[in-house]
JSON list of C-alpha atoms in Angstrom, two decimals:
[
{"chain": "A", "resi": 765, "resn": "UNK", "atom": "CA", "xyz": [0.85, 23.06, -13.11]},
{"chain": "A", "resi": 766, "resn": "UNK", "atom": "CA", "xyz": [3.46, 21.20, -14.82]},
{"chain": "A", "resi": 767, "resn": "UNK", "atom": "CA", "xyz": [3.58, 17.68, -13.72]},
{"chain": "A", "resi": 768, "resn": "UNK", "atom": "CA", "xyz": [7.29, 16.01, -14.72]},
{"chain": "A", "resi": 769, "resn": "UNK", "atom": "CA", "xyz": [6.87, 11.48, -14.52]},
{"chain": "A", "resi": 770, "resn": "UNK", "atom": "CA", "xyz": [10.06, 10.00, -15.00]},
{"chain": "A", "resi": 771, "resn": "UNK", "atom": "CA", "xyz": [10.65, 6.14, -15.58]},
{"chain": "A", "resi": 772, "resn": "UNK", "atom": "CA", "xyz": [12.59, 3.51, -17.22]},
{"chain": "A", "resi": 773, "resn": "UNK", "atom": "CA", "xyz": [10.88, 0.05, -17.15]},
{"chain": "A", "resi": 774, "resn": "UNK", "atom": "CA", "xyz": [8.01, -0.02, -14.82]},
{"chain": "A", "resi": 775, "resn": "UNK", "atom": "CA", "xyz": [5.46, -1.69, -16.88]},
{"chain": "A", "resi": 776, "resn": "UNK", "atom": "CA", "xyz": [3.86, -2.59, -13.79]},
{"chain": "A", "resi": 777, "resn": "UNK", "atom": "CA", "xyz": [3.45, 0.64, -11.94]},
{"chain": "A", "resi": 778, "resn": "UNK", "atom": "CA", "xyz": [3.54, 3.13, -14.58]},
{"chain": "A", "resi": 779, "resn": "UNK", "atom": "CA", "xyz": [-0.09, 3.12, -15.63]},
{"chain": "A", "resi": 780, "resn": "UNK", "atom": "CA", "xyz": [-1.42, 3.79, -11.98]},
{"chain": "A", "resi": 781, "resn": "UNK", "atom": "CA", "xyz": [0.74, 6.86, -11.57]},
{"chain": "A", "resi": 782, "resn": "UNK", "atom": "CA", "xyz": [-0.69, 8.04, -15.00]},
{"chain": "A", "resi": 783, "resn": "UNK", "atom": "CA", "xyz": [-4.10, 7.77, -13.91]},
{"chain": "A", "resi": 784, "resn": "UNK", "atom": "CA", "xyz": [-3.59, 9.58, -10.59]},
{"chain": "A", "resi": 785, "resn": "UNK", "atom": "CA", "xyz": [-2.24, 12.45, -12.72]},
{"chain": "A", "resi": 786, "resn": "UNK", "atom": "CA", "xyz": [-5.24, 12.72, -14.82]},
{"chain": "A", "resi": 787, "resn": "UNK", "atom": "CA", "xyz": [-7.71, 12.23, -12.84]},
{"chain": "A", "resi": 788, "resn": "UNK", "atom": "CA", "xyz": [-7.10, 15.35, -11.13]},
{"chain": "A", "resi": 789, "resn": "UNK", "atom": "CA", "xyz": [-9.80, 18.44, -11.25]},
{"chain": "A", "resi": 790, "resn": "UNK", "atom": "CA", "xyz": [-7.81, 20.59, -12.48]},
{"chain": "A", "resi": 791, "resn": "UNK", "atom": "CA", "xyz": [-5.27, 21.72, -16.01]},
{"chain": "A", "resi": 792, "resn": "UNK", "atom": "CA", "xyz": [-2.15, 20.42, -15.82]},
{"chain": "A", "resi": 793, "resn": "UNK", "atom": "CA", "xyz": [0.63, 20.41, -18.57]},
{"chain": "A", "resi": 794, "resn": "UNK", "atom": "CA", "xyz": [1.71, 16.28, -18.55]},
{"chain": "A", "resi": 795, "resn": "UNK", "atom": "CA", "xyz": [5.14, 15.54, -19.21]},
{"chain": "A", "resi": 796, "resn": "UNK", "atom": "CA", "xyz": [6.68, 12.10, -19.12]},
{"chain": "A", "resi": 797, "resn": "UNK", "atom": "CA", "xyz": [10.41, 11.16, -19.31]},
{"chain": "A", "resi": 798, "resn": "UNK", "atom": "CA", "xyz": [11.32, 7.95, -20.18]},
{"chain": "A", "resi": 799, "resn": "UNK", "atom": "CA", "xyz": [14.72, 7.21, -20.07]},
{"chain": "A", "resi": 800, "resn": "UNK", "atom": "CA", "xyz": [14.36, 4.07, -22.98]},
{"chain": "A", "resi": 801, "resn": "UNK", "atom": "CA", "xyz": [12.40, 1.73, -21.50]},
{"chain": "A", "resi": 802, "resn": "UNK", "atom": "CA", "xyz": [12.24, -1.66, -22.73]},
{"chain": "A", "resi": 803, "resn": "UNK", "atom": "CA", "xyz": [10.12, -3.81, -21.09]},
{"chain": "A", "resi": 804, "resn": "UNK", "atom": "CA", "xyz": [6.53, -2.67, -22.37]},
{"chain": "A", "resi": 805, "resn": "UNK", "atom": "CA", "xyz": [6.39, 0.76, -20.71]},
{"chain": "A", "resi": 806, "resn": "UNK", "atom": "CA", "xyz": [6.06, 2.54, -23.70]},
{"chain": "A", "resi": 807, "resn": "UNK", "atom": "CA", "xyz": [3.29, 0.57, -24.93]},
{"chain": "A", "resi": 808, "resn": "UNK", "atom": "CA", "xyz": [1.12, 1.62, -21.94]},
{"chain": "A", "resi": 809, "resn": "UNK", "atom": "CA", "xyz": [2.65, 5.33, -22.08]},
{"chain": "A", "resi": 810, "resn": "UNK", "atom": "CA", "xyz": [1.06, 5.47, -26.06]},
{"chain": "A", "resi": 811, "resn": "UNK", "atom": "CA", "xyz": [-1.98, 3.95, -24.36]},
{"chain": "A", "resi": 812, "resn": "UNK", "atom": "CA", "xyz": [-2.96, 7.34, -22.47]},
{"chain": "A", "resi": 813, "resn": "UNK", "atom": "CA", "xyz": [-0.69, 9.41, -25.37]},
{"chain": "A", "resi": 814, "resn": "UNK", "atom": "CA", "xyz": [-4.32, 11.60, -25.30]},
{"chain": "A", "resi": 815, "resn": "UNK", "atom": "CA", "xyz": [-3.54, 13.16, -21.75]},
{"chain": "A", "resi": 816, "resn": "UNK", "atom": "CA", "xyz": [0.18, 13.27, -21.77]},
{"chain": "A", "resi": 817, "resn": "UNK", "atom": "CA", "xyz": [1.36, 16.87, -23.43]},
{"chain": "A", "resi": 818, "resn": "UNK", "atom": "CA", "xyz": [4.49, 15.88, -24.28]},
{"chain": "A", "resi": 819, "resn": "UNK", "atom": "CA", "xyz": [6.43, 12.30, -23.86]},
{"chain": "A", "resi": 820, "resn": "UNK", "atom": "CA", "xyz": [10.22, 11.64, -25.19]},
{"chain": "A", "resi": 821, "resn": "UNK", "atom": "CA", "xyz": [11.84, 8.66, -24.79]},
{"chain": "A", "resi": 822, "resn": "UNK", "atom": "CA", "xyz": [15.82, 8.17, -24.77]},
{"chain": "A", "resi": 823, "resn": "UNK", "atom": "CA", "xyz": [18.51, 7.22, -22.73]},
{"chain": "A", "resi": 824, "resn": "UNK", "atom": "CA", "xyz": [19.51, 9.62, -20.12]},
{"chain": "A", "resi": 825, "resn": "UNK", "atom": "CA", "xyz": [22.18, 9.92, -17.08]},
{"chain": "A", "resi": 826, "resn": "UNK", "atom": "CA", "xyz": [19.92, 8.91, -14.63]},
{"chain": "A", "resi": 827, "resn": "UNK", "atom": "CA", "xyz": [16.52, 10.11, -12.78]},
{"chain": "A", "resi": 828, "resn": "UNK", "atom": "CA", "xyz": [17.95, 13.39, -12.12]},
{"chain": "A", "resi": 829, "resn": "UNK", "atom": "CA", "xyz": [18.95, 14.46, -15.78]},
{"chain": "A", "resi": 830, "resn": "UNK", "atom": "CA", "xyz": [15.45, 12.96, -16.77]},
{"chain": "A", "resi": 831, "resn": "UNK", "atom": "CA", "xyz": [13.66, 15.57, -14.29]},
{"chain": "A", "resi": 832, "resn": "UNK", "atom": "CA", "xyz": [15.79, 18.31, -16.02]},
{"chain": "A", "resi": 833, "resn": "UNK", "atom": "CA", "xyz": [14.87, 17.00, -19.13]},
{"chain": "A", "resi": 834, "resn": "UNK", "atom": "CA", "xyz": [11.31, 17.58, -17.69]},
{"chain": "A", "resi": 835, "resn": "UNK", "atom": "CA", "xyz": [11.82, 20.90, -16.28]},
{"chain": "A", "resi": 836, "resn": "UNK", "atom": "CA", "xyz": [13.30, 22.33, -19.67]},
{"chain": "A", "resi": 837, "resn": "UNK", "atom": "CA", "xyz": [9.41, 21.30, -21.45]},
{"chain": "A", "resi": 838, "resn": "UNK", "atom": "CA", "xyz": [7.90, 22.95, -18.34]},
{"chain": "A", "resi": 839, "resn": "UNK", "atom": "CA", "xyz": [5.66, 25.77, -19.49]},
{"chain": "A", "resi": 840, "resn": "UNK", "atom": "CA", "xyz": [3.38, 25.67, -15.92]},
{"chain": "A", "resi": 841, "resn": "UNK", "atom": "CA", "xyz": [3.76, 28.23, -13.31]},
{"chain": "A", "resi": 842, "resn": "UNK", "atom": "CA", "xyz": [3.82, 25.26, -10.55]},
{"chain": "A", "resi": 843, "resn": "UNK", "atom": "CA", "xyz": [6.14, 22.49, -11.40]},
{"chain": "A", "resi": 844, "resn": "UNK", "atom": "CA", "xyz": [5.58, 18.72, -9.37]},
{"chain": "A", "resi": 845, "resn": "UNK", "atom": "CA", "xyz": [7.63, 15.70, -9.93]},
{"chain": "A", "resi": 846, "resn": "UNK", "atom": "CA", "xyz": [5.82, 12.55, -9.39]},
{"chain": "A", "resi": 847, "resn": "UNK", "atom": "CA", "xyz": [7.66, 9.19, -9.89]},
{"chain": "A", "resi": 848, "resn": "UNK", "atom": "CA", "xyz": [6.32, 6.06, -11.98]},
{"chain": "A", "resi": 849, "resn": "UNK", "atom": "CA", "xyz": [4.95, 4.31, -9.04]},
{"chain": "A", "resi": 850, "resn": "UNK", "atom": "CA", "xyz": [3.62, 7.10, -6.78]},
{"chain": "A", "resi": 851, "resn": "UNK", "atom": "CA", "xyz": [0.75, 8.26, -6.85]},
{"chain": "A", "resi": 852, "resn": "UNK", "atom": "CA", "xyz": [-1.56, 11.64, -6.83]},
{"chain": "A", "resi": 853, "resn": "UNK", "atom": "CA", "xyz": [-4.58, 11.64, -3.92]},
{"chain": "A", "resi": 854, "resn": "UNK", "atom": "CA", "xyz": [-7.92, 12.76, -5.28]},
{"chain": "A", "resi": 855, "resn": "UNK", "atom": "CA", "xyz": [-8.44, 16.38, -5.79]},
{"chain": "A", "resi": 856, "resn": "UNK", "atom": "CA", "xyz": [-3.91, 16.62, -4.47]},
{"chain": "A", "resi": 857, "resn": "UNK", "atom": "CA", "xyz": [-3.16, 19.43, -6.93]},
{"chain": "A", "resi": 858, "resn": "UNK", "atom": "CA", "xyz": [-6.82, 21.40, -5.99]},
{"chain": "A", "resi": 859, "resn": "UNK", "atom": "CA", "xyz": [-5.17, 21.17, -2.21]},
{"chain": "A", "resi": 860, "resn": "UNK", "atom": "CA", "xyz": [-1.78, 22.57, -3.35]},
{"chain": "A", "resi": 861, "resn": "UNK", "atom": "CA", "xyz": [-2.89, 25.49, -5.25]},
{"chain": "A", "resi": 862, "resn": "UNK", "atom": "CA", "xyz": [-5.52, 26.64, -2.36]},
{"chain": "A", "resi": 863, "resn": "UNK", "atom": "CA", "xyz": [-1.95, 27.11, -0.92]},
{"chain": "A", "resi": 864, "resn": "UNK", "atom": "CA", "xyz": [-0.11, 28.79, -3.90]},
{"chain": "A", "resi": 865, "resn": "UNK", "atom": "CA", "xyz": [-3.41, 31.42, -4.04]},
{"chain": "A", "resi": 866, "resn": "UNK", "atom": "CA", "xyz": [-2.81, 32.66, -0.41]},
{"chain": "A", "resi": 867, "resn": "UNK", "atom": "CA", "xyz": [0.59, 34.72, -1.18]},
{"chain": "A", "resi": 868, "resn": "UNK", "atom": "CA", "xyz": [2.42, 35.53, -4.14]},
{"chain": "A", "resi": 869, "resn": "UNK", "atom": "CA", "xyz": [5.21, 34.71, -1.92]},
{"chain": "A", "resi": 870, "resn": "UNK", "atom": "CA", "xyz": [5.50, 31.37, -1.98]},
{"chain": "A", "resi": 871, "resn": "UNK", "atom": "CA", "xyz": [8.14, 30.07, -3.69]},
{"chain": "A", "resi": 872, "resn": "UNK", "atom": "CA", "xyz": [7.63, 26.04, -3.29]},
{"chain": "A", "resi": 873, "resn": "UNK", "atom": "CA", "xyz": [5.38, 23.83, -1.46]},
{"chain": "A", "resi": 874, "resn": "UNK", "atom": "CA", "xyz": [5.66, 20.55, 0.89]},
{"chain": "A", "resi": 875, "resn": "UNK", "atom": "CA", "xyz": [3.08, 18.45, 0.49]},
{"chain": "A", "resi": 876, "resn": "UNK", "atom": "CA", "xyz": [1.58, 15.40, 3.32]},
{"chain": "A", "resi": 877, "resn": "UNK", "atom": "CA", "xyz": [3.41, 11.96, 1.69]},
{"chain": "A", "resi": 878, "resn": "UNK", "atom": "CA", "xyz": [2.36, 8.50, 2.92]},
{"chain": "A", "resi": 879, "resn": "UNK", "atom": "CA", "xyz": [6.01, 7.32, 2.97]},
{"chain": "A", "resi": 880, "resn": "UNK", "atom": "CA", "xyz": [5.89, 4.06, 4.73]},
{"chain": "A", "resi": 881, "resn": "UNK", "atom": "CA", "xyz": [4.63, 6.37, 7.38]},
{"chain": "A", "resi": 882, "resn": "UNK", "atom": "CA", "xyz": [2.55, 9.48, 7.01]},
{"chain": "A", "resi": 883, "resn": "UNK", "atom": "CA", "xyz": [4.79, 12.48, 6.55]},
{"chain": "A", "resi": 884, "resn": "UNK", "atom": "CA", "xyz": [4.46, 15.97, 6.83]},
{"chain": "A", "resi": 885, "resn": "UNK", "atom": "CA", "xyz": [5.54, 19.64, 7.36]},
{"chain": "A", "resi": 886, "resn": "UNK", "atom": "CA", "xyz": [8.84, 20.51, 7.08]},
{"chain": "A", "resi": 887, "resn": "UNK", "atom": "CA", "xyz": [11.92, 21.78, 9.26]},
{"chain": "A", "resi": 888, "resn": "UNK", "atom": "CA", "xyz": [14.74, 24.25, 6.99]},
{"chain": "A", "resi": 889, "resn": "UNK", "atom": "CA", "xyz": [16.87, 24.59, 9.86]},
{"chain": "A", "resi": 890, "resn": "UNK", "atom": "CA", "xyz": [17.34, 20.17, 10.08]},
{"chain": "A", "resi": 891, "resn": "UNK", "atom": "CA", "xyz": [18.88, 20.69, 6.34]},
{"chain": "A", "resi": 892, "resn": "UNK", "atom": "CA", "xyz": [21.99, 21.47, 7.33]},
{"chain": "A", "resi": 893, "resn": "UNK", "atom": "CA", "xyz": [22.60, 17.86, 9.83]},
{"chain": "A", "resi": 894, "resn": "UNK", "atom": "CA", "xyz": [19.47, 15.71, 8.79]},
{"chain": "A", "resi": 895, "resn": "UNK", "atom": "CA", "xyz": [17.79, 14.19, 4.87]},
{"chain": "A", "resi": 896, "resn": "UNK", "atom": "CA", "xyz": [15.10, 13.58, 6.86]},
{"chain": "A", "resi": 897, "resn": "UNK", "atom": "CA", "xyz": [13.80, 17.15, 7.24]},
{"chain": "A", "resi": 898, "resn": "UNK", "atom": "CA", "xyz": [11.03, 17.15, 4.11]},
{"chain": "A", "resi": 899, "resn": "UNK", "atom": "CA", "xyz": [8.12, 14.50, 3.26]},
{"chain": "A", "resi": 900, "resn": "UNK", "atom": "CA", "xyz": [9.23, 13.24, -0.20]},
{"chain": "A", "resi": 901, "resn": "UNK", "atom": "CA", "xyz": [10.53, 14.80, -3.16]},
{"chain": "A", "resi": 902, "resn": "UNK", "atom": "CA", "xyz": [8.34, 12.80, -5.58]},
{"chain": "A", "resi": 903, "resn": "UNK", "atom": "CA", "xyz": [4.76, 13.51, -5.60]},
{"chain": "A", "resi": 904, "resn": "UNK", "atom": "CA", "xyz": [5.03, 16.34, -2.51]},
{"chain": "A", "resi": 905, "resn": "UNK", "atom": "CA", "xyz": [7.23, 18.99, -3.25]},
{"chain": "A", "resi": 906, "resn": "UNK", "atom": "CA", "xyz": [6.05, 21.42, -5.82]},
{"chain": "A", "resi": 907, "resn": "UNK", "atom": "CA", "xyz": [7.97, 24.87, -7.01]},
{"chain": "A", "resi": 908, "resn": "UNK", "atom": "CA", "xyz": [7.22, 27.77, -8.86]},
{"chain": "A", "resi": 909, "resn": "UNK", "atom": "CA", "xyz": [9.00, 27.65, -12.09]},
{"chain": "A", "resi": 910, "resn": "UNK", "atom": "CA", "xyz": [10.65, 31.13, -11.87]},
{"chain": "A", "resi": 911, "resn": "UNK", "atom": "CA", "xyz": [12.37, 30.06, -8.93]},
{"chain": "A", "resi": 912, "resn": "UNK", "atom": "CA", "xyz": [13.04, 26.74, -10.39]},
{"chain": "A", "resi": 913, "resn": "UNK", "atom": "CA", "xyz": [15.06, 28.43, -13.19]},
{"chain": "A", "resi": 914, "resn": "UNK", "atom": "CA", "xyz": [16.29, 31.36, -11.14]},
{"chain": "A", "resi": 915, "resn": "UNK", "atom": "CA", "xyz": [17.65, 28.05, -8.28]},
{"chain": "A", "resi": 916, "resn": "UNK", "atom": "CA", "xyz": [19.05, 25.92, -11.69]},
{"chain": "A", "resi": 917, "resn": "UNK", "atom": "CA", "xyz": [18.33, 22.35, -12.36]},
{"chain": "A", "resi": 918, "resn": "UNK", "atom": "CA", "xyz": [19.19, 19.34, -10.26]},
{"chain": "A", "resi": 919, "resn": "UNK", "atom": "CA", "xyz": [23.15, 18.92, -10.27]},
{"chain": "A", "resi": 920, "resn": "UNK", "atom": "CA", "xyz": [23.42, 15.53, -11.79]},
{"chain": "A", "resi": 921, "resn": "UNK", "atom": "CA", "xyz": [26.76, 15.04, -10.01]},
{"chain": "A", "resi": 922, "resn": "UNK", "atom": "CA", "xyz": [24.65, 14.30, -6.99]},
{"chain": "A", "resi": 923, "resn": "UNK", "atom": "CA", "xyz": [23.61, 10.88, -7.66]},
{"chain": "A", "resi": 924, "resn": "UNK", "atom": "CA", "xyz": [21.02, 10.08, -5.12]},
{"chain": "A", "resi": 925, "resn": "UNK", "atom": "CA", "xyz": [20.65, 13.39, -3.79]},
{"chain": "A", "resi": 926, "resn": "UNK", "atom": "CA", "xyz": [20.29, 16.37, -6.07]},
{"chain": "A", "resi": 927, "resn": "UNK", "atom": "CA", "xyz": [17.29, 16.73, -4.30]},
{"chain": "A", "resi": 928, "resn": "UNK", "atom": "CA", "xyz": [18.51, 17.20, -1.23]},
{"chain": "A", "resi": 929, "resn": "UNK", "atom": "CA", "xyz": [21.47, 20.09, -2.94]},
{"chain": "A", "resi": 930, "resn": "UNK", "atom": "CA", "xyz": [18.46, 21.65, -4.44]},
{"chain": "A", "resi": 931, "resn": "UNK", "atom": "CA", "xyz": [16.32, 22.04, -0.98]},
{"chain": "A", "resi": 932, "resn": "UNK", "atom": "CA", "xyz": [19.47, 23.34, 0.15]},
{"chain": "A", "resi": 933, "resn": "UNK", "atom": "CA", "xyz": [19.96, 25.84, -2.07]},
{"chain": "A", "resi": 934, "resn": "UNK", "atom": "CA", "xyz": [16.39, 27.03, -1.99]},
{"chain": "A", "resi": 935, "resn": "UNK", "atom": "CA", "xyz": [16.73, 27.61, 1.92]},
{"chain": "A", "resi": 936, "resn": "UNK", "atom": "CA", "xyz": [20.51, 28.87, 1.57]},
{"chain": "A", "resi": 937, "resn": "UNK", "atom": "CA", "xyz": [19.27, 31.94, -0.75]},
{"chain": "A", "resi": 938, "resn": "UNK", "atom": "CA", "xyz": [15.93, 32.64, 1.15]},
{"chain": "A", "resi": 939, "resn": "UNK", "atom": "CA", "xyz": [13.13, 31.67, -0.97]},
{"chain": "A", "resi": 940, "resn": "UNK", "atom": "CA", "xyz": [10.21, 30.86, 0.84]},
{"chain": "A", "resi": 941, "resn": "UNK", "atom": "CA", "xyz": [8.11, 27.76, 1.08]},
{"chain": "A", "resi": 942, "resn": "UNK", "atom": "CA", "xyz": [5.31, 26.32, 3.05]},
{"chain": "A", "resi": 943, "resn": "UNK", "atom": "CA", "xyz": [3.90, 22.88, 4.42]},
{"chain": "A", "resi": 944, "resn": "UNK", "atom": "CA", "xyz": [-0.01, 21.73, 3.96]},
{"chain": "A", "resi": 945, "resn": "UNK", "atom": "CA", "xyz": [-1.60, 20.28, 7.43]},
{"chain": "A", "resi": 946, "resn": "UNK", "atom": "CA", "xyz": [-1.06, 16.91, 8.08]},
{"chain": "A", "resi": 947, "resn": "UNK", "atom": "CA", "xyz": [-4.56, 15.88, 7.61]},
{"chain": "A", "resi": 948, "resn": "UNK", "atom": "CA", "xyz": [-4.05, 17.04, 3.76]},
{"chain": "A", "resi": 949, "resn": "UNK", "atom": "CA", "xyz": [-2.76, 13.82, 2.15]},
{"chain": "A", "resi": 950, "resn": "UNK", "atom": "CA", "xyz": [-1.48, 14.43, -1.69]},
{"chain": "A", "resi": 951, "resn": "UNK", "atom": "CA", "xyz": [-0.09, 11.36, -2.27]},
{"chain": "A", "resi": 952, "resn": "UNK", "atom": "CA", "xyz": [1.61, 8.18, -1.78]},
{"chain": "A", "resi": 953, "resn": "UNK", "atom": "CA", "xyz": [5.59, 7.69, -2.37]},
{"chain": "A", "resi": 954, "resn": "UNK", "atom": "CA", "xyz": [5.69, 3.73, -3.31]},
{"chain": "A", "resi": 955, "resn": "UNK", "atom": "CA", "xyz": [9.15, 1.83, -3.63]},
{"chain": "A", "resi": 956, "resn": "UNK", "atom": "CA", "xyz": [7.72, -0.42, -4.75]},
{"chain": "A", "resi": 957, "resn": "UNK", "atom": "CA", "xyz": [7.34, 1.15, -8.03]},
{"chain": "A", "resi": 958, "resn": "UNK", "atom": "CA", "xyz": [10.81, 2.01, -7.99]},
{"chain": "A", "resi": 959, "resn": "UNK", "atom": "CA", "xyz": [10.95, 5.79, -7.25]}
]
């Protein structure tokens, strides 16, 4: 895996959505994007500078260029995005990959959010009326990097939903992806870390 943070001044959640990275059982490539933080994230980012592969900080167009950013360093045959502020269940990547070792053809996974409410499974066909068709983008959705780069990065002119055009374009050209049971939580999307 190749596990993308991205934040800009979240001194106060930051750290806990480090540790839920690296406390998982299993190799992961860590990168962090920080888009020039000024408020004492960096300090806590060199804190755990040990088990983060590669961290760059500079100002960027916004959370969506920062992920690209990410995806560029990506070197894992997995990529996840978590968010400063969310946060990685125990054992949450172990879970995902039981799913990416079934088939060779699965091409991106949904993963059970607690989002406010617990979320899960997915519905391709709600795309094309609803947003609400997925978990959460940060910390649940995971793709293979060959289709990632096949797909293209996030289109930055989307502001608040490049996530959303990506989905679509995943579903639009056929690739294939998969949903783990409810009962399989991987994480928790937090606002109030600012995601």
């Amino acid at each position: 895996f190749s596990i993308i943070t991205v934040v800009l001044n979240n001194i106060n959640y930051i750290e806990q959505t480090i540790k839920s990275v690296i406390k998982q059982n299993i190799e992961v490539q860590y990168i962090l994007i920080d888009g020039g933080s000024t408020d004492g994230t960096l300090n806590i980012i060199k804190k755990y500078e040990d088990f983060i592969d590669l961290w760059i900080s500079e100002k960027d167009f916004g959370i969506y260029d920062a992920m690209n950013k990410g995806i560029q360093y990506s070197s894992g045959e997995y990529i996840g995005i978590i968010n400063s502020g969310d946060l990685y269940n125990d054992n949450a990547l172990l879970t995902i990959e039981s799913y990416l070792t079934k088939s060779d053809e699965i091409d991106f996974v949904f993963g059970t959010v607690h989002k406010k409410i617990l979320k899960s499974g997915f519905n391709k066909n709600k795309i094309y009326w609803s947003f609400d068709f997925y978990p959460s983008h940060s910390t649940g959705f995971f793709i293979s990097n060959k289709v990632q780069k096949k797909i293209g990065f996030y289109n930055t002119s989307f502001k608040l939903s490049a996530d959303h055009d990506l989905f679509f374009r995943l579903i639009k050209n056929k690739f294939k992806g998969i949903a783990t049971k409810k009962n399989e939580l991987i994480g928790y999307f937090t606002k109030d870390g600012g995601s």
